[in-house]
PDB file of C-alpha atoms in Angstrom:
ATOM      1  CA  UNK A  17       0.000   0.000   0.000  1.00 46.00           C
ATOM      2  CA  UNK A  18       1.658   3.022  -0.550  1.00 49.00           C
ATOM      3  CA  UNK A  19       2.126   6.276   1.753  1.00 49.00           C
ATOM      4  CA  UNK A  20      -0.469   8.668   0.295  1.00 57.00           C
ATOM      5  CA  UNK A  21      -2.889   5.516   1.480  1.00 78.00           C
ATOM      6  CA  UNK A  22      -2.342   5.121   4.424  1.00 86.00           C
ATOM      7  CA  UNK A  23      -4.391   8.019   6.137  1.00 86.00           C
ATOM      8  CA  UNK A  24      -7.394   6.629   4.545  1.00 88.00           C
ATOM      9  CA  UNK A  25      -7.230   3.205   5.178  1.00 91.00           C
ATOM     10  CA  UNK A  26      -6.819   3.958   8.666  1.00 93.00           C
ATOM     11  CA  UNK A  27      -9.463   6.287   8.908  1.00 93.00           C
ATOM     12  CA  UNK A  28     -11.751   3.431   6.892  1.00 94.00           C
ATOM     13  CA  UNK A  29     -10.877   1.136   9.888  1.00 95.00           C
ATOM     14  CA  UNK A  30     -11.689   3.182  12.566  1.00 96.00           C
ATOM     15  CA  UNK A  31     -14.931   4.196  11.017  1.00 96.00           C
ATOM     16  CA  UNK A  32     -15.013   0.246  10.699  1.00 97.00           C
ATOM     17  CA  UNK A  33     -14.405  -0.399  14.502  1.00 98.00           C
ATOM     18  CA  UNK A  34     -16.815   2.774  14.686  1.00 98.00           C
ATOM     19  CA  UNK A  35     -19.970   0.917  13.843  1.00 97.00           C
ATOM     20  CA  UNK A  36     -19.054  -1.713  15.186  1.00 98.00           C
ATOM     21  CA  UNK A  37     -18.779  -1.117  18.716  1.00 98.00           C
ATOM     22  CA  UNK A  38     -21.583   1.385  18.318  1.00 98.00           C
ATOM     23  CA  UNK A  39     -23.785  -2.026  16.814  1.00 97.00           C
ATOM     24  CA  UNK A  40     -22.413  -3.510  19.895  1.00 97.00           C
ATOM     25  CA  UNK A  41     -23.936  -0.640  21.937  1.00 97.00           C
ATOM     26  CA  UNK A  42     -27.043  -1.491  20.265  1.00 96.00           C
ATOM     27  CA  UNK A  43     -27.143  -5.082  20.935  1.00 96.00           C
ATOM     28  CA  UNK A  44     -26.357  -4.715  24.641  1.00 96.00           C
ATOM     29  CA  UNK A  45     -29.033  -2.370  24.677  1.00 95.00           C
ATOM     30  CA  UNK A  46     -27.027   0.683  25.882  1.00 95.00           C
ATOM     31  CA  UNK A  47     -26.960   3.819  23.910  1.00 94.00           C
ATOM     32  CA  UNK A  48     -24.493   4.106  21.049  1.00 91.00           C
ATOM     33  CA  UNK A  49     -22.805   7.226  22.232  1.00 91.00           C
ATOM     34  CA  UNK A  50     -22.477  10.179  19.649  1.00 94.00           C
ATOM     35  CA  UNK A  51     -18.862  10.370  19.495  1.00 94.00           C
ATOM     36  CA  UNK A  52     -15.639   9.175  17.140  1.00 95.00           C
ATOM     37  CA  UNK A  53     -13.912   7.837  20.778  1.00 97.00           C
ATOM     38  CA  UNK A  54     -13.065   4.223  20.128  1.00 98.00           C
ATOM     39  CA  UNK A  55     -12.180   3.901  23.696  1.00 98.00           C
ATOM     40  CA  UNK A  56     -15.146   5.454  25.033  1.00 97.00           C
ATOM     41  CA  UNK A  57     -17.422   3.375  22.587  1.00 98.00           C
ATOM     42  CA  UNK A  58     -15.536   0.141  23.885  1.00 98.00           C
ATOM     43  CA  UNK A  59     -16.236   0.995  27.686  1.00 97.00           C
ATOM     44  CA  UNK A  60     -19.819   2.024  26.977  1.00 97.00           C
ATOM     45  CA  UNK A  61     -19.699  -1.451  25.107  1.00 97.00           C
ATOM     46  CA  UNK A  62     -18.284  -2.662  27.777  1.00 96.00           C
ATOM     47  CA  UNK A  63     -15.502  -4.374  25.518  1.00 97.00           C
ATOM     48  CA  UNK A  64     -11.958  -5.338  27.358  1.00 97.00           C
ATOM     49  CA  UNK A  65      -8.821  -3.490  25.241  1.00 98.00           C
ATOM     50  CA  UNK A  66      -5.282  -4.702  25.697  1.00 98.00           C
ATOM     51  CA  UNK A  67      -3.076  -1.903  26.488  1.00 97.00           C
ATOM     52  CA  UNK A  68      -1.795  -1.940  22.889  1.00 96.00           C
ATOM     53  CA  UNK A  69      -5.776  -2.105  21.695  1.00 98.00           C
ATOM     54  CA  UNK A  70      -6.105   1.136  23.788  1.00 98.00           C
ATOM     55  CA  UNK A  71      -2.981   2.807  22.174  1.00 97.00           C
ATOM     56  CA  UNK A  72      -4.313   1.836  18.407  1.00 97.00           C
ATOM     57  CA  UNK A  73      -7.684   2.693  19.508  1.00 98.00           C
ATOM     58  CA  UNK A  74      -6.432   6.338  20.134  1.00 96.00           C
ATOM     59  CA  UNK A  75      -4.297   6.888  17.216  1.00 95.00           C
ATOM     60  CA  UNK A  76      -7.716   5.447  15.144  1.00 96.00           C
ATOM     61  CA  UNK A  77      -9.814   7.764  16.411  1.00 95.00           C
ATOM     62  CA  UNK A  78      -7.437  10.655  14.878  1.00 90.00           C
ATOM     63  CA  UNK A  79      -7.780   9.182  12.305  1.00 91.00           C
ATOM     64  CA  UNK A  80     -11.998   8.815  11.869  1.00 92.00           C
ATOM     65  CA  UNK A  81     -11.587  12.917  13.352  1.00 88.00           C
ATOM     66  CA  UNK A  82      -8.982  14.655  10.837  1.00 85.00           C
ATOM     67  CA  UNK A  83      -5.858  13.076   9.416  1.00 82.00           C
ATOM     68  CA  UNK A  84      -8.000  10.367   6.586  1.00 77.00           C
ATOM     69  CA  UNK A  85     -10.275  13.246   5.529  1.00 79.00           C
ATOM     70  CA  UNK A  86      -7.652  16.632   5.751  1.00 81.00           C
ATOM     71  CA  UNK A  87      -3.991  17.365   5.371  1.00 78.00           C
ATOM     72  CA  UNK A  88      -3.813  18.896   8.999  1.00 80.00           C
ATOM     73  CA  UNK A  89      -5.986  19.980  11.891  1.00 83.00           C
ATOM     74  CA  UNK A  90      -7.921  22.855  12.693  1.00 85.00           C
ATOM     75  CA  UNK A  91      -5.047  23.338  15.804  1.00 87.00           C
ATOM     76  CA  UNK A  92      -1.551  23.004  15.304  1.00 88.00           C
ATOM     77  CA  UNK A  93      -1.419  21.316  19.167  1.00 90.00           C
ATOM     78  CA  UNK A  94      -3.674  18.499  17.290  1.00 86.00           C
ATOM     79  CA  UNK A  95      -0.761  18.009  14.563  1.00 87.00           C
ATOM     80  CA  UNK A  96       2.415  17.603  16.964  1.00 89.00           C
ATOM     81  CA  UNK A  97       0.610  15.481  19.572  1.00 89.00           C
ATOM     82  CA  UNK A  98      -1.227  12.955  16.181  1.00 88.00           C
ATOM     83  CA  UNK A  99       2.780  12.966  15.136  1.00 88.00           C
ATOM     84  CA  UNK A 100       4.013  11.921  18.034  1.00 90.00           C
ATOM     85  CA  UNK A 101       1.805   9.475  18.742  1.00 90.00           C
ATOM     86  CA  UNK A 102       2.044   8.110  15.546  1.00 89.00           C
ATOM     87  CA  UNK A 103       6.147   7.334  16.011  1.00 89.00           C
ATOM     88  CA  UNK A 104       5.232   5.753  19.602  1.00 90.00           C
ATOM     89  CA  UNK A 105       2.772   3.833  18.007  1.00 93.00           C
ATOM     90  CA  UNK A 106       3.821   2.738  14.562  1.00 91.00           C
ATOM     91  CA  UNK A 107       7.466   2.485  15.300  1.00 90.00           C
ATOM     92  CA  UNK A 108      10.163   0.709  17.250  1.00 88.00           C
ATOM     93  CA  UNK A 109      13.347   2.439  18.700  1.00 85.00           C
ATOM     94  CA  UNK A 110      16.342   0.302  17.887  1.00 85.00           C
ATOM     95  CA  UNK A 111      19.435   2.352  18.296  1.00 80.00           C
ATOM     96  CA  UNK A 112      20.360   5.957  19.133  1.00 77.00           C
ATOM     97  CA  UNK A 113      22.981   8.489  19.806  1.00 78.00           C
ATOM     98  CA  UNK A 114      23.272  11.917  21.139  1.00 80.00           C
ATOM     99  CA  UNK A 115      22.366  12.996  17.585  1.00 84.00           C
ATOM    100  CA  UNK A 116      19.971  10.270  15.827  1.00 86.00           C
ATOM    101  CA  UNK A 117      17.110   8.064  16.778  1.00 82.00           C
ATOM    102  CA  UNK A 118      17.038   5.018  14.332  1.00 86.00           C
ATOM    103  CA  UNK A 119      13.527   3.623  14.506  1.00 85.00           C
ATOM    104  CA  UNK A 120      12.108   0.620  11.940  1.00 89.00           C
ATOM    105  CA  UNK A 121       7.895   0.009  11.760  1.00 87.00           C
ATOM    106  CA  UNK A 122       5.884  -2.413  13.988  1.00 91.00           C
ATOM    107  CA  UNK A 123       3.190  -3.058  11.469  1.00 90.00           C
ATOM    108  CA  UNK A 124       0.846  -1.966  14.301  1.00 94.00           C
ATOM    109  CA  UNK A 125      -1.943  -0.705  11.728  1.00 93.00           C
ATOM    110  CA  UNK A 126      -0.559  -3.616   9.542  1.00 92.00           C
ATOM    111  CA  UNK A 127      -3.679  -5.553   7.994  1.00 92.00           C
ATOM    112  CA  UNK A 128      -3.459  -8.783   9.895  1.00 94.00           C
ATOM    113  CA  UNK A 129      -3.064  -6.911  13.694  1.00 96.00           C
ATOM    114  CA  UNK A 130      -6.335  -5.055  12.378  1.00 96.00           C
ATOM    115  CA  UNK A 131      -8.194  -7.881  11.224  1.00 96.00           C
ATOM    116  CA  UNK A 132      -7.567  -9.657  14.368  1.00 97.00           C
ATOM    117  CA  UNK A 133      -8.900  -7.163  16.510  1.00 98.00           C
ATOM    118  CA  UNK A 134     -11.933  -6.589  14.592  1.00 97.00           C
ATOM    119  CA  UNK A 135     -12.237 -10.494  14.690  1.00 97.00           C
ATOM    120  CA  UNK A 136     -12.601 -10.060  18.177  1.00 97.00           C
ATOM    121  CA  UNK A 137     -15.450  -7.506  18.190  1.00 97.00           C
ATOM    122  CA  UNK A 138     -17.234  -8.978  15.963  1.00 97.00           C
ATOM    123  CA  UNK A 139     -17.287 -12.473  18.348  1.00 97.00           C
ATOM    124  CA  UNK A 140     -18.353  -9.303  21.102  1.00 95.00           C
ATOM    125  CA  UNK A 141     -21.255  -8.604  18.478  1.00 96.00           C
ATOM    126  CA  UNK A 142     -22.032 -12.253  17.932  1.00 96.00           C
ATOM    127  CA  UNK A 143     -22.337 -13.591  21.341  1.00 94.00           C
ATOM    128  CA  UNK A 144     -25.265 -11.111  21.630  1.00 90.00           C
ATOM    129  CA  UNK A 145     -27.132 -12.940  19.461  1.00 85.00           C
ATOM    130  CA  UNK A 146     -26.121 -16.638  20.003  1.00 81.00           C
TER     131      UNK A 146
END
């Protein structure tokens, strides 16, 4: 995939984990709250995140807000802090020096890890109905 699709696809999945959690709302008969939060969707969902679910959840919902739909935000603030969690997040420090970082990517937002969490929603969705 290359760089100038990237944004998108990442805002497509977190409008993807979007509905979902807010169908999972639904089905638990709670109300789907009117908001882009992934994490606040999954605890109204009541839906456990790993730590590193939590982290991608948060960089997602950046995503679903601004960075898949504009160049930058409204607020420069937005920018730095959707940059810098996007090198905690998508990369992994490997070596550094009082002038460098070196850093190499995690495949965090990487197709499979994606899948498999919205694998696991959807059994969250499922068991609703079984």
């Amino acid at each position: 995939m290359s760089v100038a699709c990237n944004p998108v696809y990442e805002m497509l999945f977190g409008m993807s984990f979007e509905a979902l959690l807010k169908a999972i709302c639904v089905a638990k008969k709670k109300p789907a709250p009117a908001s882009h939060n992934l994490n606040n969707l999954a605890n109204t969902a009541e839906v456990k995140l790993s730590e590193s679910e939590i982290e991608i959840f948060k960089y997602l919902t950046e995503c679903v807000v601004w960075s898949g739909r504009y160049p930058v935000p409204k607020q420069k603030e937005y920018l730095e802090q959707h940059w810098k969690q996007g090198s905690d997040l998508l990369f992994d420090k490997v070596s550094s020096s009082s002038v460098i970082q070196f850093q190499v990517s995690n495949d965090v937002m990487g197709w499979d890890n994606l899948s498999n969490i919205w694998r696991k929603l959807s059994k969250e969705f499922e068991k609703q109905y079984t």
